Coordinates of C-alpha atoms and ligand atoms in Angstrom, one line a residue:
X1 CA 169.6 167.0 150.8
X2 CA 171.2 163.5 150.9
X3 CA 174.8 163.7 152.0
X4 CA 176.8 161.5 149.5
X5 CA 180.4 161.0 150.3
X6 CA 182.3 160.7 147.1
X7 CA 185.0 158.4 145.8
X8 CA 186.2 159.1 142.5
X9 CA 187.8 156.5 140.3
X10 CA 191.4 156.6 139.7
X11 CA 191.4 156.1 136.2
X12 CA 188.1 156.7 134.4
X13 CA 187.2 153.9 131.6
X14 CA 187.4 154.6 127.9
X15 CA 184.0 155.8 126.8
X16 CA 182.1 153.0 123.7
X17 CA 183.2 154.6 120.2
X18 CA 180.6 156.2 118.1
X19 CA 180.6 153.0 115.8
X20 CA 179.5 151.1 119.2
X21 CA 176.3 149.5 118.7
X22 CA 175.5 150.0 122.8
X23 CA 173.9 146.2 122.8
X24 CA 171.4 147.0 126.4
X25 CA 173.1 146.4 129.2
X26 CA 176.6 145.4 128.4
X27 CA 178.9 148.9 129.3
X28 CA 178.8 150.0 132.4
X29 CA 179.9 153.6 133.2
X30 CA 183.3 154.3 136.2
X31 CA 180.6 154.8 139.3
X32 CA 178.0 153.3 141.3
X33 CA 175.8 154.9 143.9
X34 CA 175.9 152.8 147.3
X35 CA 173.7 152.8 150.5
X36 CA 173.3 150.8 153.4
X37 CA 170.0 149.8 155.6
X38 CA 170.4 148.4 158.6
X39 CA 167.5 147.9 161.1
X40 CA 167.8 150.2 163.8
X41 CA 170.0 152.7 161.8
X42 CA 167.7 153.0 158.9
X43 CA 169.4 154.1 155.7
X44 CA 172.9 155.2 155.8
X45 CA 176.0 155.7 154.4
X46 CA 175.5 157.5 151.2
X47 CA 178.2 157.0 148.9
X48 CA 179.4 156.9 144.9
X49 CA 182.1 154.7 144.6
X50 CA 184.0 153.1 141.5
X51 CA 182.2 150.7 139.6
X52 CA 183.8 147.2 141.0
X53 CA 182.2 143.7 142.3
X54 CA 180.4 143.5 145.2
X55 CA 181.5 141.8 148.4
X56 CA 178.9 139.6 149.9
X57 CA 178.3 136.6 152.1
X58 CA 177.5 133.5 150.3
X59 CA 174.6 133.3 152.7
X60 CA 173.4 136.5 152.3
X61 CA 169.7 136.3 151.5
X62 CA 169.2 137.8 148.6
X63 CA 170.7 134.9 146.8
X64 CA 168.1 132.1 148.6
X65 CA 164.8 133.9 148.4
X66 CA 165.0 136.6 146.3
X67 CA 164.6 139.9 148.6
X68 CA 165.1 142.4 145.6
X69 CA 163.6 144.8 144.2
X70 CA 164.9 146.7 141.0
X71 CA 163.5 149.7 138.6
X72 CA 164.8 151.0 135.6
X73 CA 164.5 154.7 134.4
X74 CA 166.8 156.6 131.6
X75 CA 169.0 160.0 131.3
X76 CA 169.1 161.7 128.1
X77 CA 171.5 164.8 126.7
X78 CA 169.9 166.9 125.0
X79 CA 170.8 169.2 122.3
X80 CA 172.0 172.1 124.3
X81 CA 173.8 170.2 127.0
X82 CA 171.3 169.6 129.4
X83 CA 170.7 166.4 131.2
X84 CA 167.0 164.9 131.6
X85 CA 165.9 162.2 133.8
X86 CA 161.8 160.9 132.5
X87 CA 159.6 161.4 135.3
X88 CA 162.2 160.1 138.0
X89 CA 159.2 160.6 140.2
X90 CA 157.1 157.7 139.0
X91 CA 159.7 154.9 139.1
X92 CA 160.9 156.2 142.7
X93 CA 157.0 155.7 143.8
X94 CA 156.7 152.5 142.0
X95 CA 160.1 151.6 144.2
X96 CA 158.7 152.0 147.2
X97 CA 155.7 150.1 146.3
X98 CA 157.7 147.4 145.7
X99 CA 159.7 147.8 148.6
X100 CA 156.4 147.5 150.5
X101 CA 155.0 144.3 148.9
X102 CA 158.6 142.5 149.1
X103 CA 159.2 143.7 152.7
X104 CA 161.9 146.0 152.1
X105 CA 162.2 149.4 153.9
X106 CA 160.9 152.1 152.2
X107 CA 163.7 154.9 150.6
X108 CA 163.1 158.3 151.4
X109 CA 162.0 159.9 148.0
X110 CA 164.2 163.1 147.9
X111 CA 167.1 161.2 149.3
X112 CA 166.4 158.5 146.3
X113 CA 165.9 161.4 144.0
X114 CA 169.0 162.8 145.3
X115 CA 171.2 159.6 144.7
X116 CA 169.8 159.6 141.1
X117 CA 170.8 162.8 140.0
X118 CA 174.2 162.7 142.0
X119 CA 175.2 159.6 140.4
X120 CA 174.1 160.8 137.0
X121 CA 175.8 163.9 136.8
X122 CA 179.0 161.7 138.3
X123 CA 178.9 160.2 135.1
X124 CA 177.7 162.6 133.1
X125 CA 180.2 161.8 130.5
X126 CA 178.7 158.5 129.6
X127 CA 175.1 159.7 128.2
X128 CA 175.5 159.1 125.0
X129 CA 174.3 161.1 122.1
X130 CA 173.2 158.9 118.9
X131 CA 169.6 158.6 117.9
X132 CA 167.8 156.0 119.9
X133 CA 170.5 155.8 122.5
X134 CA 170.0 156.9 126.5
X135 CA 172.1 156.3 129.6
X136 CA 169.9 153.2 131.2
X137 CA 169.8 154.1 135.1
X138 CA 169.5 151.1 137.2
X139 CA 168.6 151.4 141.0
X140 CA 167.8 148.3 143.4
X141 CA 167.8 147.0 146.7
X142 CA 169.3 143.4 147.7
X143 CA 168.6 141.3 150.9
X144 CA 172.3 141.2 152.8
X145 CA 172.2 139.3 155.9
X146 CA 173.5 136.5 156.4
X147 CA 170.7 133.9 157.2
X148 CA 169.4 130.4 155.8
X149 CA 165.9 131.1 157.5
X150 CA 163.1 132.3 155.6
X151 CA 162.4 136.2 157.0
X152 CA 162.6 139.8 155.9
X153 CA 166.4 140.4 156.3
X154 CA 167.6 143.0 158.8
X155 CA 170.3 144.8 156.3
X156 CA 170.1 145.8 152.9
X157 CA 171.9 147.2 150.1
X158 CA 171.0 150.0 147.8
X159 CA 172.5 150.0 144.7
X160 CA 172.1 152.2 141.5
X161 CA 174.5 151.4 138.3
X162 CA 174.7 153.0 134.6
X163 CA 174.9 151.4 131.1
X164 CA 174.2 153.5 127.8
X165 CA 172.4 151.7 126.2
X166 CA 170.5 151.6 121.9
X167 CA 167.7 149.5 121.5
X168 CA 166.6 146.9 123.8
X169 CA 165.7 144.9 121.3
X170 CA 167.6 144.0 118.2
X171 CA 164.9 144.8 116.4
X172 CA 165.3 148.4 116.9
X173 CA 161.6 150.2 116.0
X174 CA 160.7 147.5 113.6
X175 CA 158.0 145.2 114.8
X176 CA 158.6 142.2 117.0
X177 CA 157.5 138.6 117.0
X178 CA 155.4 138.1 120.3
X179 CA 154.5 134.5 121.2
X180 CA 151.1 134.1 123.4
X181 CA 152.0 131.7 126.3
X182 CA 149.8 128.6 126.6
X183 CA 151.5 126.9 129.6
X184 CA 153.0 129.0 131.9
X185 CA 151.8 131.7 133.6
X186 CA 153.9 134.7 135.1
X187 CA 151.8 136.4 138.1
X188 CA 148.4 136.0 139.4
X189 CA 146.2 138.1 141.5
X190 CA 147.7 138.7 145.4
X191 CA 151.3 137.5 144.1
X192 CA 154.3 139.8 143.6
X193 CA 153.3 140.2 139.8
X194 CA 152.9 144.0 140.4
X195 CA 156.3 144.3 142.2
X196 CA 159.5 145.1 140.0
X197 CA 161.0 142.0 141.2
X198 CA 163.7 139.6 139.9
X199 CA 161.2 136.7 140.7
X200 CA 158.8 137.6 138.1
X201 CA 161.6 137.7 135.6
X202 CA 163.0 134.2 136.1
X203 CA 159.5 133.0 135.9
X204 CA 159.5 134.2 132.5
X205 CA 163.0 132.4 131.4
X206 CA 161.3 128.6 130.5
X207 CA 158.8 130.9 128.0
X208 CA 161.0 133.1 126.8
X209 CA 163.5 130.3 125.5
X210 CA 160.7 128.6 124.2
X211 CA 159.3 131.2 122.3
X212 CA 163.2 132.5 120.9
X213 CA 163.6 128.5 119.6
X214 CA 160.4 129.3 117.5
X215 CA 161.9 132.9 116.3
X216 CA 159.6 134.8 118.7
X217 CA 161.4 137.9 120.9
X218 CA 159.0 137.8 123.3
X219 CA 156.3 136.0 125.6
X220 CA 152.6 137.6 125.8
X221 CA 151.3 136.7 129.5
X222 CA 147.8 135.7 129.8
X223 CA 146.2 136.0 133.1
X224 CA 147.1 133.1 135.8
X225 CA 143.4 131.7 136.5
X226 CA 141.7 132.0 133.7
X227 CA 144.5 131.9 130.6
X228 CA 141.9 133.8 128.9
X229 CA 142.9 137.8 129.3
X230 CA 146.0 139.4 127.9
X231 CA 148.0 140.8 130.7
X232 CA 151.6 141.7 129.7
X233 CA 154.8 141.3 127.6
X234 CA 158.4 140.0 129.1
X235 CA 159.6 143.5 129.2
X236 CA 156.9 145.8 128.4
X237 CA 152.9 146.5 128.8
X238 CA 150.9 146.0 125.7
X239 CA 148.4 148.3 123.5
X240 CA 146.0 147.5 120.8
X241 CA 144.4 150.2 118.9
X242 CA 140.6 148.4 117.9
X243 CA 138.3 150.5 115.8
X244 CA 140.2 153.2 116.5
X245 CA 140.5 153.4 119.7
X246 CA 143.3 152.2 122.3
X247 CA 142.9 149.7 124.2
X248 CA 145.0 148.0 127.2
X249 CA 144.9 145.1 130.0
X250 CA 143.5 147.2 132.9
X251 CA 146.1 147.0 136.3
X252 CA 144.6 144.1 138.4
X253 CA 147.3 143.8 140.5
X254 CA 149.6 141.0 138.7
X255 CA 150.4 144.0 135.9
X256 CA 153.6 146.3 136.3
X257 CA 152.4 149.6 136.3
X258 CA 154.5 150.5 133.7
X259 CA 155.8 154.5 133.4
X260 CA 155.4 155.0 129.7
X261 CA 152.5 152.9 130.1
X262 CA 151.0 155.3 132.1
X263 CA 152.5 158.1 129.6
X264 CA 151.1 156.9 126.9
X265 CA 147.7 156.3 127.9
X266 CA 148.0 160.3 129.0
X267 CA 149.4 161.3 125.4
X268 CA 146.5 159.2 123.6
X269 CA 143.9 160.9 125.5
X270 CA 145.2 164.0 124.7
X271 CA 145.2 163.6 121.1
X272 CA 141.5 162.7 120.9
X273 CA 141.9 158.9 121.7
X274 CA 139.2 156.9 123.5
X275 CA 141.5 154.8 126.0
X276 CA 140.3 151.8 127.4
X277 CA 141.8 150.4 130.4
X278 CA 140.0 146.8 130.5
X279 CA 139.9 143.3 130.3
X280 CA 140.6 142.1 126.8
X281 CA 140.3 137.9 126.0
X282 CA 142.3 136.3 123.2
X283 CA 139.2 135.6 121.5
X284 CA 138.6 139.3 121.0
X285 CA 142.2 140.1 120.0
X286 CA 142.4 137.7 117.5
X287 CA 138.2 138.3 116.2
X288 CA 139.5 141.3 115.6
X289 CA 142.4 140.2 113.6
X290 CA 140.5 138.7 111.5
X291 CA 137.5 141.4 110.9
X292 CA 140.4 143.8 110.4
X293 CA 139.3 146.3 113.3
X294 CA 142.6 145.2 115.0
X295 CA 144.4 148.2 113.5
X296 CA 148.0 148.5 115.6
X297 CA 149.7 146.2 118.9
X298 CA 152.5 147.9 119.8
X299 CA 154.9 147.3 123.6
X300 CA 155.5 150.1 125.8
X301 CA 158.5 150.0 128.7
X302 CA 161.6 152.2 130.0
X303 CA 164.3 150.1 128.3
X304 CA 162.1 148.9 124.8
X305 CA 160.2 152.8 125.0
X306 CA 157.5 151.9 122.4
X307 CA 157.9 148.4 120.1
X308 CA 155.6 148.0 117.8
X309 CA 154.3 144.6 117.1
X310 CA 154.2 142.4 113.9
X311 CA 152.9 138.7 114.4
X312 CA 151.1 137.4 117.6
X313 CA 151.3 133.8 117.5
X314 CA 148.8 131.6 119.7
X315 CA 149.0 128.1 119.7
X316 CA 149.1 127.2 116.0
X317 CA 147.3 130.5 115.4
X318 CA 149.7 133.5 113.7
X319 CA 148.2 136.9 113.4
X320 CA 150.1 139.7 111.0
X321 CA 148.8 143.4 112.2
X322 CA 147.6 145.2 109.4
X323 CA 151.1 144.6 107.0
X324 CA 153.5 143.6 109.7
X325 CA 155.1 147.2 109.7
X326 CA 155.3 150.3 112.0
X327 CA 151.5 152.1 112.7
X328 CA 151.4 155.8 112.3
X329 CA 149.8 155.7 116.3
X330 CA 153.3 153.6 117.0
X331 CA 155.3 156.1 115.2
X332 CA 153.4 159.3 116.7
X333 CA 154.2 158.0 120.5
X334 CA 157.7 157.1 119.3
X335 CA 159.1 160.1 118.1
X336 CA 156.6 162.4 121.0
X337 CA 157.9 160.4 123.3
X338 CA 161.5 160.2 122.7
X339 CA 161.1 164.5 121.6
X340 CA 160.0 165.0 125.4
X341 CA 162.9 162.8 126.6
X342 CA 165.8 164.6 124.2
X343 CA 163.8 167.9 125.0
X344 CA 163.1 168.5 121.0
X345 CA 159.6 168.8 122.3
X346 CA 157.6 170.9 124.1
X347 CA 157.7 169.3 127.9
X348 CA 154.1 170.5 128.6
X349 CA 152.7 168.1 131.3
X350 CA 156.7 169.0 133.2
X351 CA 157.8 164.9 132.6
X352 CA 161.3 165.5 132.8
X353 CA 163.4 166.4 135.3
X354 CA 167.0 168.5 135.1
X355 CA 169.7 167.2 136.8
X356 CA 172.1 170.0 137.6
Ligands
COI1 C1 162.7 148.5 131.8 O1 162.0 148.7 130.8 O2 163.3 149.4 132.3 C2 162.7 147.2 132.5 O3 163.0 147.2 133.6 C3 162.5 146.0 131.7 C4 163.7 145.1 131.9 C5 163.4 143.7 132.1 C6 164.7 145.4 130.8

């Protein structure tokens, strides 16, 4: 067991009304969940402290080069009073993988686990309770020492923050606008494409203005060498249900393994679904467009859960799915997936975790 020393707030914060929209990632609860690295004392210092600014050296690394790594998992209330993390487990394995590709040191997984669920029941009070809403759990690691060369740094930060959050996009569940990028590309094979990393976010900015000037909400990656294959959305994997069955970019190592990625390809296989983790070109995505076997394209991620998809738009090429609306497949994952989460639904493959 992690031994957290705790800090409480002196005055807790005035919770977002019921008439709150919760816009993602705007509120932030009273606490934070702090721990030091520092090598030759590995991780130390467990603590929750009140939400407040950092103090850091201006020359402390992470703010030259990038040594971060971040993750992003949810808490939900459900309807008896319990709290449920969604498979905690995956995102604290996908940390560490991370951790290993950006040269961070590795976090212990209980202790991790531990620091989840003590800051999380800390401020249990902030999990809010309206449809569609979730208390957004943010953990990451920054780079701290103070240094202008380029190495791994010898101290580190972890930090985990809390923000209920609604939709992640404005959209809510009604189909988004996703541009195909033609110019840019966000990760290629070897790179840190894999790796929850603030770098492969910021590579993402130029395309994402681009595609918001044209009314798009998001950029469509296609892979670095050949700009032929679909790889992945700004803030989500992507599905395509062709001829019936489900279909996604295979990992290749410049994909985020994504969590409800993962979930979903489990629930689809369950219901009967042929899933296909593969290559798939342009070409075929938009043949099928137009032969009509392209039946549903819908994103899956933590903070956009699943976001079905309206209009692709390549080059001068726009492609409506079906009628531009919601697909029953869409729908189905939806509302199973948030059920599990809100524990209205059977939890049968044991995806969610109590924190007590
Ligand atoms: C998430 O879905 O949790 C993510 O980390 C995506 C983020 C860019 C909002």
């Amino acid at each position: 067991m992690l031994n957290i020393r705790v800090e409480k707030a002196k005055t807790l914060k005035e919770l977002p009304g019921a008439e709150n929209p919760l816009k993602f990632g705007t509120i932030f609860t009273d606490h934070m969940f702090l721990m030091d690295y520092e090598t030759g004392k590995g991780w130390h210092d467990a603590r929750i402290v009140p939400y407040a600014p950092l103090q850091l050296e201006p020359s402390a690394m992470v703010f030259h080069y990038g040594q971060e790594m971040f993750e992003g998992l949810k808490a939900y209330k459900t309807e008896d009073g319990r709290t449920l993390l969604f498979r905690p487990q995956k995102n604290i394995e996908r940390a560490n993988r991370s951790n290993r590709r950006l040269c961070i040191p590795e976090i212990n997984e209980e202790d991790f686990l531990d620091a989840l669920k003590a800051i999380v029941k800390t401020d249990e009070r902030w999990i809010p309770t309206k449809p569609g809403t979730s208390l957004y759990i943010r953990p990451f690691v920054i780079a701290t020492d103070p240094f202008l060369g380029v190495r791994p740094s010898d101290r580190y930060l972890f930090i985990i923050i809390l923000s209920p959050v609604g939709a992640y996009y404005p959209e809510g569940l009604n189909p988004v606008k996703i541009w195909i990028e033609d110019e840019y590309v966000r990760a290629v094979k070897g790179g840190i494409g894999e790796a929850k990393t603030g770098g492969n976010y910021v590579a993402s900015l130029a395309s994402q203005v681009k595609a918001h000037d044209e009314g798009y909400s998001q950029v469509l990656w296609l892979d670095g060498v050949e700009r032929k294959y679909i790889e992945e959305v700004g803030a989500m994997n992507i599905f395509f249900k062709i001829n019936g069955k489900i279909v996604t970019p295979m990992l290749n190592g410049s994909i985020l393994p994504g969590v409800t990625r993962a979930s979903v390809i489990e629930l689809c296989r369950e219901w009967g679904y042929e899933v296909e983790e593969r290559r798939i070109s342009v070409d075929e995505l938009y043949e099928a467009g137009k032969d009509g076997s392209l039946e549903e394209v819908f994103g899956t991620g933590t903070a956009a859960v699943i976001s079905p998809v309206g209009h692709l738009r390549f080059e001068d090429h726009v492609l409506q799915i079906k009628d531009g609306g919601i697909g029953p497949v869409s729908q189905k994952l939806y509302d199973t997936i948030t059920g599990i989460q809100l524990g209205k639904l059977p939890d049968t493959n044991h995806w969610t975790v109590e924190v007590r």
